Amino acid sequence: MSIDKSLEEVLKNKLREDEEALSLALKLYKAYLEGGKKRIHEIILKELKRYAGDEAIHKER
Amino acid sequence: MKLYIKSVDIRGFRAFERPLTLEFQCGINLVVGPVGSGKTSILKAIEFCLYGTVSEIKRRIYRKADIINDFSEAAEVTVELASSEKSFKITRTYIRKGFEQLKVQVGEKLLEGEPAEAEVQKIIGLTHEDFARHVFLDYHRLQEIIFGSPATRSLAIDKHLGLYTIERVFRSIPLGLVKEKLDMLAAKEKELKEELDSLPDREELVREIGELEEEARNYDRTIPELEERIKKLKKTLEEQAQKKRIYDELKTKQEKIEAIIEHYRRTRKIDPKTASDLLSALYEKIKENICEGFNLLYNLKKCEELTQKLEEKGTQLETIKLFEKYYEELEKEFDRFSTEIEELERERLSKDIALRNIEKEISVLQASKLEYEELEDELARLTEKYGSEKVLGEKLSQLEREIERLKNKMRSETCKVLLQKSVLEGKSDTCPICEQKIENIDEFREKYRKAVKNLSKLGKEKLESTENKLEEYRKAYDRIRLLRRRLVELEEVVAKYAELEATLEKAKKELEELEETLEDRKRLQVKIKGILRGARAYIKKASSLATALAGWKDITRLQKELEALSKNIDKLNFDPAEYEILENEVKTLTSNLENYKARKEEIIQTLEDKRGTLAEIERLNAELAAISQKEKEIERFYKRLLKVRRALREAQSELRSRVIEELKERINEAFRAIYRYGDYEELDIRVENIRTEKGYPRSIYRLLAKRTRDGQWVPILPRLSDGQKSLIALIFAVAVHGLAENKPDFVILDEPAPNIDEVLKRSVAIGLQKLGMQQVIIATQSEILKTENAKIISLKQEMRKE
């Protein structure tokens, strides 16, 4: 069995009512496979920037 | 399509400086060689060719550049994969400068770069991670499954099953970072709220602004109305001001006339007739005074002139003016007279000074005069005693001659004595004087003694007396000469003294005369001064009286003029009180207007400030709303992340259950094929969920086995030797290999169970074949692991071949 496919399937089932959360979960999983923890942080920071604006990100950096 | 590795060609990869080509078969392939012969490098070369990396590079045990042989410039590995239908030739080159190239030959087609990578991925069907877990069964990774604490073993199993990645994902979610952002926004929100609290209440401020605006509008209406009213009042005031000027002028004139009339009324006490007589008497007195003044100043013509002019009848005032004119002239003459007195005074002073100077000079010359008189007396006495200078000179000559004669006589007498002496001393017996022979020496000696005595008497007494006389005469002669010279010198001084005495006498006389004249003049000056004072007083009195008499005639005219002025004032129709009221009203209204304008300015300024504060409140509210919005968004995001984390954790748990369920059957299948001891007949893997000391949830795997002897399920690992444990790990890895979908049909084992005996190793190989694996490549040190149909690749032999 493929863990990736199975995980997607399980997550779809668990987060079927929250598409955004599902999308985020899959995005984070894929990001980890591509670039590890660093990539996940990049995504989170990008999201924060989207919500809190540049100020928050600059302060973080 | 069942793929297997047909051959591997290695150039410059790790230990292989020289090219090495190996051929593999379907079934068991044993790569045999001693330690350091390059068994693992061959297996790693296959991994590198397929994925461009090896697990050691990923785990940073060594760098990618380290895969190139120390004496080569590039590493190149070619793996040929084949199936019954077709073959693929994959060649990967990596040169020292960092350049990497992948070529895939599929039949006639040659792929490079990205398409080649995609093709390899498609052929193998597994990611590198999956390949490492399912195909390349590394000894070290297998060891982690069976050795160590339950926690580390469980972690290794999770990694092997691919479940640890999920854990890594949810553990990598930086919730703290998001929370920190939320805290930061909350702090900012608090700061803004505090700032807002420090500002006035918005509603109150809006109300105040409204009130101020209303007040400003009121002023906008009131101020122009007031300005218009003031303008009108000012116009009226201006008209009234013109009238006021005329009124003031008339009033001043009226007051003046009234004052004059009043003055006349006061002076009306004097009767014009009496005043006229008094005036005539005054005129007489003035005339007398002025005439006396002029007469005293020796100007008799002026008096006659005044008398003559007075006879020519003029007005009273003209007569006064005439008197004033002559009075002024008299005054001028008096001034001139006074100046003359001053000049005389100065002259007297200078004469007095000159007199004193002469007296001083005389006193100085008086000593010389006395000296002259004394010297004259002395000269008279000397002349009387010694005779005149000439006589005395002659006497002196005589005495000088006498002295000379006496001296000569003394010399001849001395010679004689000396001759006599020589005779007496026996030098001769003849008298040196008479030249006669000396018969009686005693007599001669007596003569000698007498001669000596005479010489002494003559020489000393007479000569000395004559010389003394000469000395006395010479002194007298010198004194007379000196006196004569001094007397000649003093003669001039004596003459000057006499002259000064005469001058002094004259000056004293002149001074006395001058002082007398000055005294007379001064007395006259005092008298004239009195006359002038009197005349002045009479003129003043007469002038006043004449003016009063002259003005008396104008009174009627002035009264008429006053009446006309009163009529004009009435006609003007001007009320000063009303004018003052009007003026005060204008002032009050102007002041009110200024106050209104100032208040309006103040309101405008206050409004500006308050609007600024309101804008600041609005801005802060907007900022607060924005921050609140952001906070909500991030909170939602935070909750979503929590949800994702929980979902991933649950998913990991669910997948673990599924995998374990599927794995159980495969483990037992592998167990039955490989494990040959017979003490345990079945394996089971169970998951136990616990919490760590820190409270984190943790899943622990328990490996259980059913004991053959009593059929009990017991934990197996504590009961097995290390060799048996290695077998269990291999069994687990093989089972996991069976789980993979789309996996290639070959498995690579790098020293899978190093600590088992040779018989068991052979049984493992057989077991793996039984499990239906198309190709198994095992790297091992000994050749004893020989099975039927197994291809033995001895590295020493192969290298020798090369």
Tab-separated table of C-alpha atoms in Angstrom, chain B residues 82-362:
chain	number	residue	atom	x	y	z
B	82	ALA	CA	15.475	-5.517	-18.302
B	83	SER	CA	12.163	-7.269	-18.503
B	84	SER	CA	10.798	-9.870	-20.800
B	85	GLU	CA	9.531	-7.134	-23.038
B	86	LYS	CA	12.169	-4.405	-23.096
B	87	SER	CA	15.265	-3.031	-21.504
B	88	PHE	CA	16.343	0.368	-20.185
B	89	LYS	CA	19.859	1.639	-19.985
B	90	ILE	CA	20.237	4.335	-17.362
B	91	THR	CA	23.537	6.234	-17.227
B	92	ARG	CA	24.248	8.900	-14.589
B	93	THR	CA	27.406	10.963	-14.672
B	94	TYR	CA	28.574	13.306	-11.953
B	95	ILE	CA	31.732	15.301	-12.472
B	96	ARG	CA	33.789	16.958	-9.780
B	97	LYS	CA	32.819	20.494	-10.788
B	98	GLY	CA	29.235	19.702	-9.755
B	99	PHE	CA	27.791	18.971	-13.167
B	100	GLU	CA	25.401	16.004	-13.303
B	101	GLN	CA	23.883	14.299	-16.281
B	102	LEU	CA	21.333	11.516	-16.663
B	103	LYS	CA	20.712	9.622	-19.844
B	104	VAL	CA	18.066	6.955	-20.329
B	105	GLN	CA	18.133	4.742	-23.362
B	106	VAL	CA	14.724	3.198	-24.016
B	107	GLY	CA	15.053	1.086	-27.138
B	108	GLU	CA	16.146	3.487	-29.822
B	109	LYS	CA	15.079	6.515	-27.791
B	110	LEU	CA	17.574	8.472	-25.690
B	111	LEU	CA	16.253	10.770	-22.958
B	112	GLU	CA	18.231	13.385	-21.066
B	113	GLY	CA	17.667	15.786	-18.161
B	114	GLU	CA	14.177	16.207	-16.708
B	115	PRO	CA	12.440	13.766	-19.111
B	116	ALA	CA	15.087	11.197	-18.213
B	117	GLU	CA	14.474	11.740	-14.466
B	118	ALA	CA	10.712	11.394	-14.988
B	119	GLU	CA	11.271	8.240	-16.993
B	120	VAL	CA	13.395	6.666	-14.255
B	121	GLN	CA	10.730	7.554	-11.659
B	122	LYS	CA	8.150	5.922	-13.885
B	123	ILE	CA	10.273	2.799	-14.422
B	124	ILE	CA	11.098	2.266	-10.748
B	125	GLY	CA	7.701	3.511	-9.467
B	126	LEU	CA	9.050	4.500	-6.053
B	127	THR	CA	10.412	7.618	-4.447
B	128	HIS	CA	13.918	7.470	-3.068
B	129	GLU	CA	12.527	7.184	0.447
B	130	ASP	CA	10.343	4.232	-0.563
B	131	PHE	CA	13.202	2.672	-2.487
B	132	ALA	CA	15.343	2.825	0.673
B	133	ARG	CA	12.555	1.251	2.728
B	134	HIS	CA	11.237	-1.325	0.299
B	135	VAL	CA	14.078	-2.280	-2.046
B	136	PHE	CA	17.462	-1.389	-0.630
B	137	LEU	CA	17.405	-3.216	2.683
B	138	ASP	CA	20.351	-1.812	4.534
B	139	TYR	CA	21.826	-3.711	7.477
B	140	HIS	CA	22.061	-0.596	9.635
B	141	ARG	CA	18.445	0.313	9.194
B	142	LEU	CA	17.394	-3.231	9.968
B	143	GLN	CA	19.412	-3.150	13.178
B	144	GLU	CA	17.441	-0.125	14.394
B	145	ILE	CA	14.235	-2.189	14.253
B	146	ILE	CA	15.402	-4.824	16.704
B	147	PHE	CA	17.909	-3.147	18.980
B	148	GLY	CA	17.426	-0.294	21.406
B	149	SER	CA	14.583	0.770	23.657
B	150	PRO	CA	10.940	0.156	22.689
B	151	ALA	CA	10.624	3.858	21.873
B	152	THR	CA	13.646	3.982	19.526
B	153	ARG	CA	12.594	0.657	17.951
B	154	SER	CA	9.096	1.983	17.438
B	155	LEU	CA	10.455	5.127	15.863
B	156	ALA	CA	12.619	3.026	13.513
B	157	ILE	CA	9.589	0.908	12.590
B	158	ASP	CA	7.565	4.053	11.891
B	159	LYS	CA	10.369	5.345	9.699
B	160	HIS	CA	10.530	2.026	7.894
B	161	LEU	CA	6.798	2.028	7.355
B	162	GLY	CA	6.826	5.654	6.149
B	163	LEU	CA	4.590	6.755	9.025
B	164	TYR	CA	7.235	8.884	10.670
B	165	THR	CA	7.016	11.375	7.792
B	166	ILE	CA	3.445	12.154	8.841
B	167	GLU	CA	4.643	12.725	12.397
B	168	ARG	CA	7.419	14.958	11.168
B	169	VAL	CA	4.867	16.970	9.200
B	170	PHE	CA	2.571	17.689	12.121
B	171	ARG	CA	5.485	18.230	14.475
B	172	SER	CA	6.994	20.752	12.038
B	173	ILE	CA	3.910	22.956	12.083
B	174	PRO	CA	5.157	26.088	13.914
B	175	LEU	CA	2.115	26.711	16.096
B	176	GLY	CA	4.279	28.737	18.485
B	177	LEU	CA	5.097	31.150	15.697
B	178	VAL	CA	1.409	31.661	14.922
B	179	LYS	CA	0.646	32.031	18.629
B	180	GLU	CA	3.408	34.552	18.901
B	181	LYS	CA	1.832	36.543	16.094
B	182	LEU	CA	-1.484	36.404	17.875
B	183	ASP	CA	0.145	37.639	21.086
B	184	MET	CA	1.880	40.381	19.170
B	185	LEU	CA	-1.383	41.521	17.608
B	186	ALA	CA	-3.097	41.325	21.002
B	187	ALA	CA	-0.351	43.514	22.459
B	188	LYS	CA	-0.734	45.968	19.612
B	189	GLU	CA	-4.511	45.930	20.116
B	190	LYS	CA	-4.022	46.619	23.820
B	191	GLU	CA	-1.645	49.459	23.020
B	192	LEU	CA	-4.145	50.998	20.614
B	193	LYS	CA	-6.959	50.627	23.137
B	194	GLU	CA	-4.858	52.349	25.770
B	195	GLU	CA	-4.118	55.123	23.321
B	196	LEU	CA	-7.830	55.395	22.574
B	197	ASP	CA	-8.619	55.487	26.279
B	198	SER	CA	-6.234	58.415	26.691
B	199	LEU	CA	-8.247	60.365	24.090
B	200	PRO	CA	-11.647	61.936	24.792
B	201	ASP	CA	-14.863	60.009	24.272
B	202	ARG	CA	-15.777	60.012	20.590
B	203	GLU	CA	-19.485	60.713	21.090
B	204	GLU	CA	-18.729	63.552	23.474
B	205	LEU	CA	-16.207	64.942	21.017
B	206	VAL	CA	-18.696	64.791	18.136
B	207	ARG	CA	-21.264	66.579	20.295
B	208	GLU	CA	-18.751	69.279	21.243
B	209	ILE	CA	-17.737	69.744	17.607
B	210	GLY	CA	-21.435	70.106	16.668
B	211	GLU	CA	-21.965	72.743	19.346
B	212	LEU	CA	-18.858	74.667	18.319
B	213	GLU	CA	-19.886	74.538	14.663
B	214	GLU	CA	-23.323	75.908	15.626
B	215	GLU	CA	-21.667	78.703	17.628
B	216	ALA	CA	-19.368	79.482	14.689
B	217	ARG	CA	-22.394	79.654	12.363
B	218	ASN	CA	-24.054	82.086	14.788
B	219	TYR	CA	-20.988	84.287	14.685
B	220	ASP	CA	-20.986	84.027	10.894
B	221	ARG	CA	-24.448	85.635	10.987
B	222	THR	CA	-23.875	88.079	13.864
B	223	ILE	CA	-20.516	89.531	12.804
B	224	PRO	CA	-21.625	90.889	9.358
B	225	GLU	CA	-24.796	92.379	10.958
B	226	LEU	CA	-22.690	94.060	13.605
B	227	GLU	CA	-20.190	95.276	11.033
B	228	GLU	CA	-23.042	96.805	9.000
B	229	ARG	CA	-24.430	98.531	12.073
B	230	ILE	CA	-21.020	99.889	13.064
B	231	LYS	CA	-20.494	101.130	9.531
B	232	LYS	CA	-23.753	103.097	9.655
B	233	LEU	CA	-23.014	104.484	13.111
B	234	LYS	CA	-19.522	105.498	12.026
B	235	LYS	CA	-20.961	107.395	9.071
B	236	THR	CA	-23.298	109.294	11.425
B	237	LEU	CA	-20.446	109.838	13.825
B	238	GLU	CA	-18.303	111.265	11.039
B	239	GLU	CA	-21.038	113.784	10.148
B	240	GLN	CA	-21.391	114.687	13.797
B	241	ALA	CA	-17.610	114.980	14.097
B	242	GLN	CA	-17.558	117.656	11.394
B	243	LYS	CA	-20.233	119.564	13.301
B	244	LYS	CA	-18.233	119.021	16.472
B	245	ARG	CA	-15.167	120.603	14.949
B	246	ILE	CA	-17.145	123.693	13.946
B	247	TYR	CA	-18.887	123.703	17.312
B	248	ASP	CA	-15.547	123.477	19.135
B	249	GLU	CA	-14.105	126.329	17.082
B	250	LEU	CA	-17.129	128.545	17.760
B	251	LYS	CA	-17.113	127.602	21.413
B	252	THR	CA	-13.406	128.450	21.759
B	253	LYS	CA	-13.977	131.799	20.124
B	254	GLN	CA	-16.970	132.446	22.371
B	255	GLU	CA	-14.939	131.562	25.466
B	256	LYS	CA	-12.153	133.905	24.378
B	257	ILE	CA	-14.537	136.792	23.831
B	258	GLU	CA	-16.206	136.075	27.128
B	259	ALA	CA	-12.818	136.157	28.823
B	260	ILE	CA	-11.977	139.476	27.201
B	261	ILE	CA	-15.324	140.946	28.220
B	262	GLU	CA	-14.795	139.634	31.724
B	263	HIS	CA	-11.389	141.244	31.800
B	264	TYR	CA	-12.860	144.530	30.652
B	265	ARG	CA	-15.491	144.207	33.312
B	266	ARG	CA	-12.772	143.813	35.916
B	267	THR	CA	-10.819	146.791	34.623
B	268	ARG	CA	-13.993	148.862	34.314
B	269	LYS	CA	-13.415	149.888	37.940
B	270	ILE	CA	-10.975	152.591	36.672
B	271	ASP	CA	-12.522	155.719	35.284
B	272	PRO	CA	-11.273	156.447	31.742
B	273	LYS	CA	-10.653	160.153	32.696
B	274	THR	CA	-8.610	159.323	35.778
B	275	ALA	CA	-6.821	156.640	33.822
B	276	SER	CA	-5.978	159.180	31.124
B	277	ASP	CA	-4.584	161.710	33.679
B	278	LEU	CA	-2.599	158.991	35.374
B	279	LEU	CA	-1.270	157.970	32.028
B	280	SER	CA	-0.144	161.572	31.271
B	281	ALA	CA	1.657	161.761	34.613
B	282	LEU	CA	3.319	158.448	33.858
B	283	TYR	CA	4.382	159.725	30.428
B	284	GLU	CA	6.047	162.704	32.129
B	285	LYS	CA	7.904	160.496	34.561
B	286	ILE	CA	9.035	158.144	31.778
B	287	LYS	CA	10.256	161.101	29.718
B	288	GLU	CA	12.159	162.512	32.717
B	289	ASN	CA	13.807	159.213	33.438
B	290	ILE	CA	14.825	158.557	29.840
B	291	CYS	CA	16.132	162.134	29.388
B	292	GLU	CA	18.128	161.952	32.625
B	293	GLY	CA	19.557	158.627	31.496
B	294	PHE	CA	20.635	160.022	28.134
B	295	ASN	CA	22.029	163.181	29.774
B	296	LEU	CA	24.053	161.141	32.233
B	297	LEU	CA	25.412	159.221	29.270
B	298	TYR	CA	26.337	162.516	27.609
B	299	ASN	CA	23.764	162.092	24.798
B	300	LEU	CA	21.801	165.311	25.042
B	301	LYS	CA	20.465	165.082	21.483
B	302	LYS	CA	18.348	162.059	22.279
B	303	CYS	CA	16.367	163.864	24.922
B	304	GLU	CA	15.628	166.696	22.524
B	305	GLU	CA	14.612	164.190	19.861
B	306	LEU	CA	12.213	162.420	22.278
B	307	THR	CA	10.639	165.693	23.366
B	308	GLN	CA	10.151	166.616	19.752
B	309	LYS	CA	8.481	163.299	18.886
B	310	LEU	CA	6.201	163.419	21.893
B	311	GLU	CA	4.905	166.726	20.685
B	312	GLU	CA	3.673	165.012	17.500
B	313	LYS	CA	0.310	163.670	18.837
B	314	GLY	CA	-0.193	159.942	18.437
B	315	THR	CA	-2.389	157.300	20.108
B	316	GLN	CA	-1.714	156.101	23.603
B	317	LEU	CA	-0.297	152.840	22.394
B	318	GLU	CA	1.905	154.637	19.848
B	319	THR	CA	3.260	156.842	22.651
B	320	ILE	CA	3.985	153.716	24.723
B	321	LYS	CA	5.772	152.201	21.744
B	322	LEU	CA	7.797	155.399	21.333
B	323	PHE	CA	8.801	155.289	24.978
B	324	GLU	CA	9.709	151.622	24.638
B	325	LYS	CA	11.869	152.422	21.619
B	326	TYR	CA	13.783	155.181	23.466
B	327	TYR	CA	13.977	153.032	26.552
B	328	GLU	CA	15.594	150.284	24.455
B	329	GLU	CA	18.065	152.758	22.976
B	330	LEU	CA	18.894	154.025	26.464
B	331	GLU	CA	19.353	150.471	27.577
B	332	LYS	CA	21.710	149.835	24.672
B	333	GLU	CA	23.741	152.926	25.507
B	334	PHE	CA	23.805	151.885	29.116
B	335	ASP	CA	25.122	148.466	27.989
B	336	ARG	CA	27.843	150.175	26.001
B	337	PHE	CA	28.643	152.320	29.073
B	338	SER	CA	28.809	149.197	31.218
B	339	THR	CA	31.122	147.609	28.659
B	340	GLU	CA	33.386	150.648	28.864
B	341	ILE	CA	33.458	150.303	32.669
B	342	GLU	CA	34.398	146.666	32.308
B	343	GLU	CA	37.189	147.633	29.904
B	344	LEU	CA	38.431	150.250	32.382
B	345	GLU	CA	38.332	147.661	35.090
B	346	ARG	CA	40.408	145.339	32.988
B	347	GLU	CA	42.842	148.198	32.232
B	348	ARG	CA	43.137	148.978	35.931
B	349	LEU	CA	43.881	145.363	36.658
B	350	SER	CA	46.548	145.196	33.955
B	351	LYS	CA	48.121	148.423	35.220
B	352	ASP	CA	48.106	147.099	38.734
B	353	ILE	CA	49.820	143.911	37.564
B	354	ALA	CA	52.421	145.953	35.618
B	355	LEU	CA	53.066	148.084	38.722
B	356	ARG	CA	53.675	145.009	40.808
B	357	ASN	CA	56.030	143.625	38.175
B	358	ILE	CA	58.075	146.879	38.251
B	359	GLU	CA	58.225	146.723	42.023
B	360	LYS	CA	59.440	143.159	41.848
B	361	GLU	CA	62.117	144.137	39.321
B	362	ILE	CA	63.254	147.058	41.474
